[in-house]
Amino acid sequence: PPHPHGADIPLQYPPPVPPPPPQAAGPSHIFFPGPYSPHMEQQGDHWASEPVQQAGECNNMSPAPSSERNRFNLPPGHYEIPPRMWKKAATSETGAPGKYVIPAYRSGSAKWKSEQGWDTSDETSSSMTSPPHKRKMVVSWPSLLEVSYVWQVGVKDAGYIDSHCHIDYMFEKMSFRESFQAFMSKANFPSNFEGCVAVFCDPKSWHSDGLWRSLLEENDNVWGAFGCHPHSARLYNSAAEENLLKCFNHEKLIAFGEIGLDNSKAISPASVQREVFMRQLHLALKLGKPLVLHCREADAEMLEMMQDVVPRDYIIHRHCFTESFDIALRWMEAYPNMYLGITALVTYHTTRKLQDAVRRIPLDRLLLETDAPYFVPRQIPQGKVAYSHPAMAVCVAEKIAELKCIPLSAVLQAVRENTRTVYGI
């Protein structure tokens, strides 16, 4: 019979919510046990019928009983995503779809049949009987754990480092007052997360007893980069510079930045930005630290200023690159040791120019970034969490693998080597 809403899909998709499992055998973590037919798989912006791998069929195994199919060891209240919601992506060694689960949420892309008819709302009951993508969107620690299945990408032999994040801003926005190790535990960081470079770009944070010191000294997997952001250029003075140089006496400060020019917003006057940028270029060269650059609508101007001061073979990290391949090529030709940081913006459907650039930029010139707490990856159900964190850099790697049509492990291994080259970590 025709679909009530006119969609050309059979009535059995999506399936109705099954009755709760018997309590005697303990709670089941499989939301939809049993076979699914036809199999539906999300491919890009559309849905398509295509065979996918059933749970329990990996490594020539026979299908396991429903009580044993939770291959991700999810805690109570967490569910394995049914196969028809599996996303096709290069997340396995062979790039084959369906082996690992990274769901994608799109408003209105799926409908769930209830006693009242077909439900097309974006928010329904938040009870445990609701499908995972239909639970009420709440930004909380439980929701961070709830989306932690994104980390289960099946790559255990390739670690990664978030090369650019703002832990101080992240803790402030999340009102978090505990240690970074506690944060990693609460957010369920994956085992192959090897650390992050925390950037402190506000002169007000450069005090000797600031958060940066405890972060660097209490965590073996956190390193620091200091420099004045162009938006804060109006706050830069001799006292701030003195504090900055004192901070660089710490052995775990490994880079100078983020510094540069930003013509997209007039938060600091352009003339002040140029003066502070040039001053910091000379300081960075004197200290011998890699440069971390921030550039918005100022490529030609910044490149001209740098070519008069910075040696051609200097190591540079162009942070949060969002421009075209032509601009990337211009920078890479001017500075052969320049690496381009890619954030979760590459996962957004509106960044076609950036996605085209990432396809063409050599893999040995890329770095993974989250720029946390900004830019939540699109692999995470929209509305589940409000802010990103360093573990989400793996989502950037997954998108790069998809764009380049190569295994995720190849991206992680190459970019990990790039991070070691730039920062020595």
PDB file of C-alpha atoms in Angstrom, residues 129-418:
ATOM      1  CA  THR A 129      11.964   3.412  24.670  1.00  0.00           C
ATOM      2  CA  SER A 130      12.526   6.160  22.114  1.00  0.00           C
ATOM      3  CA  PRO A 131      14.881   5.503  19.187  1.00  0.00           C
ATOM      4  CA  PRO A 132      18.363   6.970  19.789  1.00  0.00           C
ATOM      5  CA  HIS A 133      18.043   9.806  17.243  1.00  0.00           C
ATOM      6  CA  LYS A 134      14.546  10.705  18.487  1.00  0.00           C
ATOM      7  CA  ARG A 135      15.363  11.264  22.142  1.00  0.00           C
ATOM      8  CA  LYS A 136      15.048  14.779  23.456  1.00  0.00           C
ATOM      9  CA  MET A 137      18.181  16.787  22.709  1.00  0.00           C
ATOM     10  CA  VAL A 138      19.785  17.758  25.998  1.00  0.00           C
ATOM     11  CA  VAL A 139      23.276  19.182  26.371  1.00  0.00           C
ATOM     12  CA  SER A 140      24.673  17.421  29.415  1.00  0.00           C
ATOM     13  CA  TRP A 141      27.300  14.902  30.466  1.00  0.00           C
ATOM     14  CA  PRO A 142      24.873  12.021  29.779  1.00  0.00           C
ATOM     15  CA  SER A 143      24.488  13.321  26.222  1.00  0.00           C
ATOM     16  CA  LEU A 144      28.270  13.462  25.804  1.00  0.00           C
ATOM     17  CA  LEU A 145      28.406   9.809  26.793  1.00  0.00           C
ATOM     18  CA  GLU A 146      25.456   9.072  24.562  1.00  0.00           C
ATOM     19  CA  VAL A 147      27.296  10.253  21.450  1.00  0.00           C
ATOM     20  CA  SER A 148      30.521   8.540  22.457  1.00  0.00           C
ATOM     21  CA  TYR A 149      29.783   5.664  20.062  1.00  0.00           C
ATOM     22  CA  VAL A 150      31.193   7.996  17.399  1.00  0.00           C
ATOM     23  CA  TRP A 151      34.650   7.120  18.709  1.00  0.00           C
ATOM     24  CA  GLN A 152      34.125   3.422  17.964  1.00  0.00           C
ATOM     25  CA  VAL A 153      35.621   3.640  14.490  1.00  0.00           C
ATOM     26  CA  GLY A 154      37.581   0.423  14.710  1.00  0.00           C
ATOM     27  CA  VAL A 155      41.073   1.919  14.421  1.00  0.00           C
ATOM     28  CA  LYS A 156      43.159   0.851  17.396  1.00  0.00           C
ATOM     29  CA  ASP A 157      46.647   0.872  15.868  1.00  0.00           C
ATOM     30  CA  ALA A 158      46.740   4.549  14.819  1.00  0.00           C
ATOM     31  CA  GLY A 159      46.735   7.294  17.425  1.00  0.00           C
ATOM     32  CA  TYR A 160      45.964  10.945  16.845  1.00  0.00           C
ATOM     33  CA  ILE A 161      46.554  14.361  18.407  1.00  0.00           C
ATOM     34  CA  ASP A 162      44.308  17.404  18.281  1.00  0.00           C
ATOM     35  CA  SER A 163      46.790  20.011  17.072  1.00  0.00           C
ATOM     36  CA  HIS A 164      44.712  23.051  18.077  1.00  0.00           C
ATOM     37  CA  CYS A 165      42.138  23.508  20.826  1.00  0.00           C
ATOM     38  CA  HIS A 166      41.233  26.025  23.533  1.00  0.00           C
ATOM     39  CA  ILE A 167      40.794  24.092  26.773  1.00  0.00           C
ATOM     40  CA  ASP A 168      40.391  27.274  28.802  1.00  0.00           C
ATOM     41  CA  TYR A 169      37.450  28.434  26.649  1.00  0.00           C
ATOM     42  CA  MET A 170      36.022  24.918  26.630  1.00  0.00           C
ATOM     43  CA  PHE A 171      36.037  24.596  30.425  1.00  0.00           C
ATOM     44  CA  GLU A 172      34.549  28.068  30.751  1.00  0.00           C
ATOM     45  CA  LYS A 173      31.673  27.414  28.340  1.00  0.00           C
ATOM     46  CA  MET A 174      30.920  24.027  29.915  1.00  0.00           C
ATOM     47  CA  SER A 175      31.305  25.372  33.469  1.00  0.00           C
ATOM     48  CA  PHE A 176      33.741  22.525  34.123  1.00  0.00           C
ATOM     49  CA  ARG A 177      35.877  22.826  37.262  1.00  0.00           C
ATOM     50  CA  GLU A 178      37.661  19.483  37.403  1.00  0.00           C
ATOM     51  CA  SER A 179      40.893  18.235  35.829  1.00  0.00           C
ATOM     52  CA  PHE A 180      41.423  17.459  32.167  1.00  0.00           C
ATOM     53  CA  GLN A 181      41.808  13.775  33.059  1.00  0.00           C
ATOM     54  CA  ALA A 182      38.364  13.891  34.667  1.00  0.00           C
ATOM     55  CA  PHE A 183      37.021  15.546  31.533  1.00  0.00           C
ATOM     56  CA  MET A 184      38.502  12.797  29.352  1.00  0.00           C
ATOM     57  CA  SER A 185      36.838  10.189  31.527  1.00  0.00           C
ATOM     58  CA  LYS A 186      33.444  11.900  31.536  1.00  0.00           C
ATOM     59  CA  ALA A 187      33.471  12.411  27.772  1.00  0.00           C
ATOM     60  CA  ASN A 188      34.708   8.847  27.161  1.00  0.00           C
ATOM     61  CA  PHE A 189      37.786   9.719  25.080  1.00  0.00           C
ATOM     62  CA  PRO A 190      38.951   6.834  22.838  1.00  0.00           C
ATOM     63  CA  SER A 191      42.017   4.789  23.673  1.00  0.00           C
ATOM     64  CA  ASN A 192      43.896   6.021  20.582  1.00  0.00           C
ATOM     65  CA  PHE A 193      43.617   9.698  21.618  1.00  0.00           C
ATOM     66  CA  GLU A 194      47.228  10.694  22.325  1.00  0.00           C
ATOM     67  CA  GLY A 195      46.848  14.297  23.391  1.00  0.00           C
ATOM     68  CA  CYS A 196      46.293  17.869  22.270  1.00  0.00           C
ATOM     69  CA  VAL A 197      47.977  21.242  21.813  1.00  0.00           C
ATOM     70  CA  ALA A 198      46.175  23.772  24.032  1.00  0.00           C
ATOM     71  CA  VAL A 199      46.341  27.301  22.634  1.00  0.00           C
ATOM     72  CA  PHE A 200      46.265  30.324  24.942  1.00  0.00           C
ATOM     73  CA  CYS A 201      45.768  33.397  22.770  1.00  0.00           C
ATOM     74  CA  ASP A 202      44.282  35.883  25.245  1.00  0.00           C
ATOM     75  CA  PRO A 203      46.868  38.062  27.044  1.00  0.00           C
ATOM     76  CA  LYS A 204      44.674  37.945  30.156  1.00  0.00           C
ATOM     77  CA  SER A 205      45.459  34.216  30.488  1.00  0.00           C
ATOM     78  CA  TRP A 206      49.250  34.615  30.541  1.00  0.00           C
ATOM     79  CA  HIS A 207      49.677  34.779  34.325  1.00  0.00           C
ATOM     80  CA  SER A 208      52.239  32.599  36.056  1.00  0.00           C
ATOM     81  CA  ASP A 209      49.541  30.792  38.052  1.00  0.00           C
ATOM     82  CA  GLY A 210      46.995  30.540  35.235  1.00  0.00           C
ATOM     83  CA  LEU A 211      45.086  27.462  34.122  1.00  0.00           C
ATOM     84  CA  TRP A 212      47.717  26.777  31.501  1.00  0.00           C
ATOM     85  CA  ARG A 213      50.307  25.790  34.101  1.00  0.00           C
ATOM     86  CA  SER A 214      48.184  23.150  35.807  1.00  0.00           C
ATOM     87  CA  LEU A 215      47.102  21.768  32.430  1.00  0.00           C
ATOM     88  CA  LEU A 216      50.666  21.350  31.213  1.00  0.00           C
ATOM     89  CA  GLU A 217      52.112  20.040  34.466  1.00  0.00           C
ATOM     90  CA  GLU A 218      49.322  17.647  35.442  1.00  0.00           C
ATOM     91  CA  ASN A 219      48.825  16.049  32.013  1.00  0.00           C
ATOM     92  CA  ASP A 220      51.474  14.244  30.006  1.00  0.00           C
ATOM     93  CA  ASN A 221      49.290  14.493  26.894  1.00  0.00           C
ATOM     94  CA  VAL A 222      48.754  18.269  26.849  1.00  0.00           C
ATOM     95  CA  TRP A 223      51.198  20.754  25.308  1.00  0.00           C
ATOM     96  CA  GLY A 224      50.940  24.530  24.993  1.00  0.00           C
ATOM     97  CA  ALA A 225      51.066  27.264  22.350  1.00  0.00           C
ATOM     98  CA  PHE A 226      51.029  30.952  23.308  1.00  0.00           C
ATOM     99  CA  GLY A 227      50.457  34.048  21.199  1.00  0.00           C
ATOM    100  CA  CYS A 228      48.127  37.005  20.867  1.00  0.00           C
ATOM    101  CA  HIS A 229      45.058  36.433  18.694  1.00  0.00           C
ATOM    102  CA  PRO A 230      44.394  39.313  16.262  1.00  0.00           C
ATOM    103  CA  HIS A 231      41.068  39.989  17.987  1.00  0.00           C
ATOM    104  CA  SER A 232      43.015  40.636  21.223  1.00  0.00           C
ATOM    105  CA  ALA A 233      45.694  42.800  19.596  1.00  0.00           C
ATOM    106  CA  ARG A 234      44.333  45.891  21.344  1.00  0.00           C
ATOM    107  CA  LEU A 235      45.237  44.233  24.688  1.00  0.00           C
ATOM    108  CA  TYR A 236      48.853  43.581  23.734  1.00  0.00           C
ATOM    109  CA  ASN A 237      51.394  45.841  25.451  1.00  0.00           C
ATOM    110  CA  SER A 238      54.813  45.660  27.079  1.00  0.00           C
ATOM    111  CA  ALA A 239      53.424  44.094  30.272  1.00  0.00           C
ATOM    112  CA  ALA A 240      51.590  41.421  28.266  1.00  0.00           C
ATOM    113  CA  GLU A 241      54.725  40.710  26.263  1.00  0.00           C
ATOM    114  CA  GLU A 242      56.751  40.329  29.445  1.00  0.00           C
ATOM    115  CA  ASN A 243      54.238  37.783  30.771  1.00  0.00           C
ATOM    116  CA  LEU A 244      54.291  35.996  27.421  1.00  0.00           C
ATOM    117  CA  LEU A 245      58.068  35.606  27.440  1.00  0.00           C
ATOM    118  CA  LYS A 246      58.008  34.334  31.042  1.00  0.00           C
ATOM    119  CA  CYS A 247      55.490  31.668  30.022  1.00  0.00           C
ATOM    120  CA  PHE A 248      57.826  30.489  27.281  1.00  0.00           C
ATOM    121  CA  ASN A 249      60.333  29.447  29.938  1.00  0.00           C
ATOM    122  CA  HIS A 250      58.131  26.388  30.470  1.00  0.00           C
ATOM    123  CA  GLU A 251      59.471  23.319  28.692  1.00  0.00           C
ATOM    124  CA  LYS A 252      56.056  22.223  27.359  1.00  0.00           C
ATOM    125  CA  LEU A 253      55.404  25.404  25.387  1.00  0.00           C
ATOM    126  CA  ILE A 254      56.083  24.154  21.887  1.00  0.00           C
ATOM    127  CA  ALA A 255      54.703  26.810  19.508  1.00  0.00           C
ATOM    128  CA  PHE A 256      54.033  30.527  19.081  1.00  0.00           C
ATOM    129  CA  GLY A 257      50.440  31.365  18.230  1.00  0.00           C
ATOM    130  CA  GLU A 258      47.836  31.754  17.208  1.00  0.00           C
ATOM    131  CA  ILE A 259      48.878  35.047  15.677  1.00  0.00           C
ATOM    132  CA  GLY A 260      47.967  36.814  12.448  1.00  0.00           C
ATOM    133  CA  LEU A 261      45.428  39.135  10.863  1.00  0.00           C
ATOM    134  CA  ASP A 262      41.629  39.005  10.811  1.00  0.00           C
ATOM    135  CA  ASN A 263      39.776  41.395   8.515  1.00  0.00           C
ATOM    136  CA  SER A 264      36.436  39.636   8.940  1.00  0.00           C
ATOM    137  CA  LYS A 265      35.664  41.519  12.158  1.00  0.00           C
ATOM    138  CA  ALA A 266      36.864  44.917  13.377  1.00  0.00           C
ATOM    139  CA  ILE A 267      37.369  43.863  16.999  1.00  0.00           C
ATOM    140  CA  SER A 268      40.895  45.279  16.971  1.00  0.00           C
ATOM    141  CA  PRO A 269      41.943  48.015  14.507  1.00  0.00           C
ATOM    142  CA  ALA A 270      43.744  46.720  11.418  1.00  0.00           C
ATOM    143  CA  SER A 271      46.789  48.917  12.058  1.00  0.00           C
ATOM    144  CA  VAL A 272      47.126  47.524  15.603  1.00  0.00           C
ATOM    145  CA  GLN A 273      46.780  43.969  14.296  1.00  0.00           C
ATOM    146  CA  ARG A 274      49.604  44.486  11.810  1.00  0.00           C
ATOM    147  CA  GLU A 275      51.893  46.029  14.415  1.00  0.00           C
ATOM    148  CA  VAL A 276      51.285  43.241  16.967  1.00  0.00           C
ATOM    149  CA  PHE A 277      51.608  40.538  14.314  1.00  0.00           C
ATOM    150  CA  MET A 278      54.982  41.817  13.125  1.00  0.00           C
ATOM    151  CA  ARG A 279      56.208  42.159  16.702  1.00  0.00           C
ATOM    152  CA  GLN A 280      55.268  38.567  17.463  1.00  0.00           C
ATOM    153  CA  LEU A 281      56.860  37.241  14.266  1.00  0.00           C
ATOM    154  CA  HIS A 282      60.206  38.584  15.445  1.00  0.00           C
ATOM    155  CA  LEU A 283      59.693  37.086  18.920  1.00  0.00           C
ATOM    156  CA  ALA A 284      58.802  33.674  17.489  1.00  0.00           C
ATOM    157  CA  LEU A 285      61.904  33.649  15.288  1.00  0.00           C
ATOM    158  CA  LYS A 286      64.048  34.657  18.247  1.00  0.00           C
ATOM    159  CA  LEU A 287      62.617  31.798  20.338  1.00  0.00           C
ATOM    160  CA  GLY A 288      62.819  29.351  17.430  1.00  0.00           C
ATOM    161  CA  LYS A 289      59.234  28.137  17.922  1.00  0.00           C
ATOM    162  CA  PRO A 290      56.930  26.949  15.106  1.00  0.00           C
ATOM    163  CA  LEU A 291      54.369  29.541  14.037  1.00  0.00           C
ATOM    164  CA  VAL A 292      50.626  29.012  14.433  1.00  0.00           C
ATOM    165  CA  LEU A 293      48.816  31.386  12.084  1.00  0.00           C
ATOM    166  CA  HIS A 294      45.301  32.808  12.135  1.00  0.00           C
ATOM    167  CA  CYS A 295      44.281  34.337   8.816  1.00  0.00           C
ATOM    168  CA  ARG A 296      40.847  35.611   7.793  1.00  0.00           C
ATOM    169  CA  GLU A 297      40.401  37.622   4.600  1.00  0.00           C
ATOM    170  CA  ALA A 298      44.045  38.682   4.767  1.00  0.00           C
ATOM    171  CA  ASP A 299      46.018  36.089   2.793  1.00  0.00           C
ATOM    172  CA  ALA A 300      47.830  38.446   0.435  1.00  0.00           C
ATOM    173  CA  GLU A 301      48.642  40.944   3.181  1.00  0.00           C
ATOM    174  CA  MET A 302      49.927  38.319   5.627  1.00  0.00           C
ATOM    175  CA  LEU A 303      51.986  36.534   2.998  1.00  0.00           C
ATOM    176  CA  GLU A 304      53.642  39.803   1.962  1.00  0.00           C
ATOM    177  CA  MET A 305      54.496  40.693   5.569  1.00  0.00           C
ATOM    178  CA  MET A 306      55.878  37.240   6.331  1.00  0.00           C
ATOM    179  CA  GLN A 307      58.045  36.914   3.236  1.00  0.00           C
ATOM    180  CA  ASP A 308      60.014  39.957   4.387  1.00  0.00           C
ATOM    181  CA  VAL A 309      60.721  38.391   7.804  1.00  0.00           C
ATOM    182  CA  VAL A 310      60.165  34.619   7.994  1.00  0.00           C
ATOM    183  CA  PRO A 311      62.673  32.261   6.317  1.00  0.00           C
ATOM    184  CA  ARG A 312      61.280  30.139   3.523  1.00  0.00           C
ATOM    185  CA  ASP A 313      62.043  26.844   5.309  1.00  0.00           C
ATOM    186  CA  TYR A 314      60.408  27.843   8.623  1.00  0.00           C
ATOM    187  CA  ILE A 315      57.863  25.411  10.124  1.00  0.00           C
ATOM    188  CA  ILE A 316      54.362  26.906  10.061  1.00  0.00           C
ATOM    189  CA  HIS A 317      50.918  25.653  11.066  1.00  0.00           C
ATOM    190  CA  ARG A 318      48.169  27.509   9.182  1.00  0.00           C
ATOM    191  CA  HIS A 319      45.354  27.069  11.687  1.00  0.00           C
ATOM    192  CA  CYS A 320      41.711  26.420  10.684  1.00  0.00           C
ATOM    193  CA  PHE A 321      42.218  26.558   6.939  1.00  0.00           C
ATOM    194  CA  THR A 322      38.915  27.290   5.170  1.00  0.00           C
ATOM    195  CA  GLU A 323      39.978  28.662   1.800  1.00  0.00           C
ATOM    196  CA  SER A 324      40.280  27.282  -1.732  1.00  0.00           C
ATOM    197  CA  PHE A 325      42.970  24.986  -3.071  1.00  0.00           C
ATOM    198  CA  ASP A 326      44.514  27.866  -5.055  1.00  0.00           C
ATOM    199  CA  ILE A 327      45.159  29.782  -1.830  1.00  0.00           C
ATOM    200  CA  ALA A 328      46.520  26.648  -0.157  1.00  0.00           C
ATOM    201  CA  LEU A 329      48.881  26.114  -3.094  1.00  0.00           C
ATOM    202  CA  ARG A 330      50.102  29.711  -2.904  1.00  0.00           C
ATOM    203  CA  TRP A 331      51.025  29.289   0.775  1.00  0.00           C
ATOM    204  CA  MET A 332      52.599  25.857   0.316  1.00  0.00           C
ATOM    205  CA  GLU A 333      54.747  27.103  -2.560  1.00  0.00           C
ATOM    206  CA  ALA A 334      55.890  30.105  -0.528  1.00  0.00           C
ATOM    207  CA  TYR A 335      56.622  27.955   2.554  1.00  0.00           C
ATOM    208  CA  PRO A 336      57.395  24.292   1.805  1.00  0.00           C
ATOM    209  CA  ASN A 337      57.240  23.462   5.527  1.00  0.00           C
ATOM    210  CA  MET A 338      53.738  24.872   5.979  1.00  0.00           C
ATOM    211  CA  TYR A 339      51.025  22.513   7.240  1.00  0.00           C
ATOM    212  CA  LEU A 340      47.311  23.241   6.967  1.00  0.00           C
ATOM    213  CA  GLY A 341      45.047  22.574   9.946  1.00  0.00           C
ATOM    214  CA  ILE A 342      41.630  21.153   9.060  1.00  0.00           C
ATOM    215  CA  THR A 343      38.756  21.513  11.528  1.00  0.00           C
ATOM    216  CA  ALA A 344      35.277  19.968  11.684  1.00  0.00           C
ATOM    217  CA  LEU A 345      34.094  22.687   9.291  1.00  0.00           C
ATOM    218  CA  VAL A 346      35.070  20.206   6.578  1.00  0.00           C
ATOM    219  CA  THR A 347      32.187  17.982   7.726  1.00  0.00           C
ATOM    220  CA  TYR A 348      29.589  20.707   7.003  1.00  0.00           C
ATOM    221  CA  HIS A 349      27.642  20.459   3.748  1.00  0.00           C
ATOM    222  CA  THR A 350      28.071  24.187   3.117  1.00  0.00           C
ATOM    223  CA  THR A 351      31.889  24.061   2.885  1.00  0.00           C
ATOM    224  CA  ARG A 352      32.197  22.679  -0.636  1.00  0.00           C
ATOM    225  CA  LYS A 353      35.194  24.898  -1.418  1.00  0.00           C
ATOM    226  CA  LEU A 354      37.077  23.584   1.598  1.00  0.00           C
ATOM    227  CA  GLN A 355      36.138  19.982   0.821  1.00  0.00           C
ATOM    228  CA  ASP A 356      37.483  20.353  -2.706  1.00  0.00           C
ATOM    229  CA  ALA A 357      40.723  21.790  -1.306  1.00  0.00           C
ATOM    230  CA  VAL A 358      41.120  18.895   1.151  1.00  0.00           C
ATOM    231  CA  ARG A 359      40.703  16.384  -1.676  1.00  0.00           C
ATOM    232  CA  ARG A 360      43.625  18.003  -3.526  1.00  0.00           C
ATOM    233  CA  ILE A 361      45.996  19.012  -0.723  1.00  0.00           C
ATOM    234  CA  PRO A 362      48.627  16.290  -0.184  1.00  0.00           C
ATOM    235  CA  LEU A 363      47.999  14.202   2.919  1.00  0.00           C
ATOM    236  CA  ASP A 364      51.510  14.915   4.188  1.00  0.00           C
ATOM    237  CA  ARG A 365      50.609  18.622   4.551  1.00  0.00           C
ATOM    238  CA  LEU A 366      47.500  18.240   6.746  1.00  0.00           C
ATOM    239  CA  LEU A 367      46.924  18.463  10.510  1.00  0.00           C
ATOM    240  CA  LEU A 368      43.830  17.545  12.545  1.00  0.00           C
ATOM    241  CA  GLU A 369      42.157  20.244  14.636  1.00  0.00           C
ATOM    242  CA  THR A 370      38.977  20.696  16.611  1.00  0.00           C
ATOM    243  CA  ASP A 371      39.466  24.362  17.579  1.00  0.00           C
ATOM    244  CA  ALA A 372      37.402  23.270  20.598  1.00  0.00           C
ATOM    245  CA  PRO A 373      34.992  24.372  21.916  1.00  0.00           C
ATOM    246  CA  TYR A 374      33.930  25.485  18.423  1.00  0.00           C
ATOM    247  CA  PHE A 375      32.725  23.500  15.370  1.00  0.00           C
ATOM    248  CA  VAL A 376      30.883  20.370  16.534  1.00  0.00           C
ATOM    249  CA  PRO A 377      31.355  17.734  13.779  1.00  0.00           C
ATOM    250  CA  ARG A 378      28.321  16.876  11.690  1.00  0.00           C
ATOM    251  CA  GLN A 379      28.784  13.154  12.410  1.00  0.00           C
ATOM    252  CA  ILE A 380      27.413  13.896  15.874  1.00  0.00           C
ATOM    253  CA  PRO A 381      23.609  14.178  16.115  1.00  0.00           C
ATOM    254  CA  GLN A 382      22.825  17.864  15.875  1.00  0.00           C
ATOM    255  CA  GLY A 383      21.692  19.303  19.170  1.00  0.00           C
ATOM    256  CA  LYS A 384      23.155  16.545  21.333  1.00  0.00           C
ATOM    257  CA  VAL A 385      26.134  18.614  22.467  1.00  0.00           C
ATOM    258  CA  ALA A 386      26.765  22.328  22.186  1.00  0.00           C
ATOM    259  CA  TYR A 387      30.571  22.324  22.180  1.00  0.00           C
ATOM    260  CA  SER A 388      33.338  20.256  20.663  1.00  0.00           C
ATOM    261  CA  HIS A 389      36.290  18.766  22.530  1.00  0.00           C
ATOM    262  CA  PRO A 390      39.703  17.350  21.493  1.00  0.00           C
ATOM    263  CA  ALA A 391      38.554  13.737  21.012  1.00  0.00           C
ATOM    264  CA  MET A 392      36.340  14.868  18.141  1.00  0.00           C
ATOM    265  CA  ALA A 393      39.399  15.360  15.927  1.00  0.00           C
ATOM    266  CA  VAL A 394      38.863  11.770  14.803  1.00  0.00           C
ATOM    267  CA  CYS A 395      35.657  12.944  13.096  1.00  0.00           C
ATOM    268  CA  VAL A 396      37.754  15.329  10.991  1.00  0.00           C
ATOM    269  CA  ALA A 397      40.022  12.430  10.038  1.00  0.00           C
ATOM    270  CA  GLU A 398      36.998  10.359   9.063  1.00  0.00           C
ATOM    271  CA  LYS A 399      35.778  13.091   6.707  1.00  0.00           C
ATOM    272  CA  ILE A 400      39.244  13.480   5.175  1.00  0.00           C
ATOM    273  CA  ALA A 401      39.317   9.714   4.550  1.00  0.00           C
ATOM    274  CA  GLU A 402      35.911   9.925   2.909  1.00  0.00           C
ATOM    275  CA  LEU A 403      36.943  12.842   0.670  1.00  0.00           C
ATOM    276  CA  LYS A 404      40.213  11.207  -0.363  1.00  0.00           C
ATOM    277  CA  CYS A 405      38.692   7.692  -0.638  1.00  0.00           C
ATOM    278  CA  ILE A 406      41.362   6.127   1.561  1.00  0.00           C
ATOM    279  CA  PRO A 407      41.207   4.153   4.829  1.00  0.00           C
ATOM    280  CA  LEU A 408      40.834   6.105   8.040  1.00  0.00           C
ATOM    281  CA  SER A 409      43.909   4.417   9.489  1.00  0.00           C
ATOM    282  CA  ALA A 410      46.006   5.800   6.610  1.00  0.00           C
ATOM    283  CA  VAL A 411      44.837   9.331   7.414  1.00  0.00           C
ATOM    284  CA  LEU A 412      45.531   8.953  11.145  1.00  0.00           C
ATOM    285  CA  GLN A 413      48.998   7.516  10.583  1.00  0.00           C
ATOM    286  CA  ALA A 414      50.021  10.190   8.072  1.00  0.00           C
ATOM    287  CA  VAL A 415      48.650  13.106  10.070  1.00  0.00           C
ATOM    288  CA  ARG A 416      50.190  11.728  13.273  1.00  0.00           C
ATOM    289  CA  GLU A 417      53.585  11.830  11.547  1.00  0.00           C
ATOM    290  CA  ASN A 418      52.889  15.402  10.380  1.00  0.00           C
TER     291      ASN A 418
END
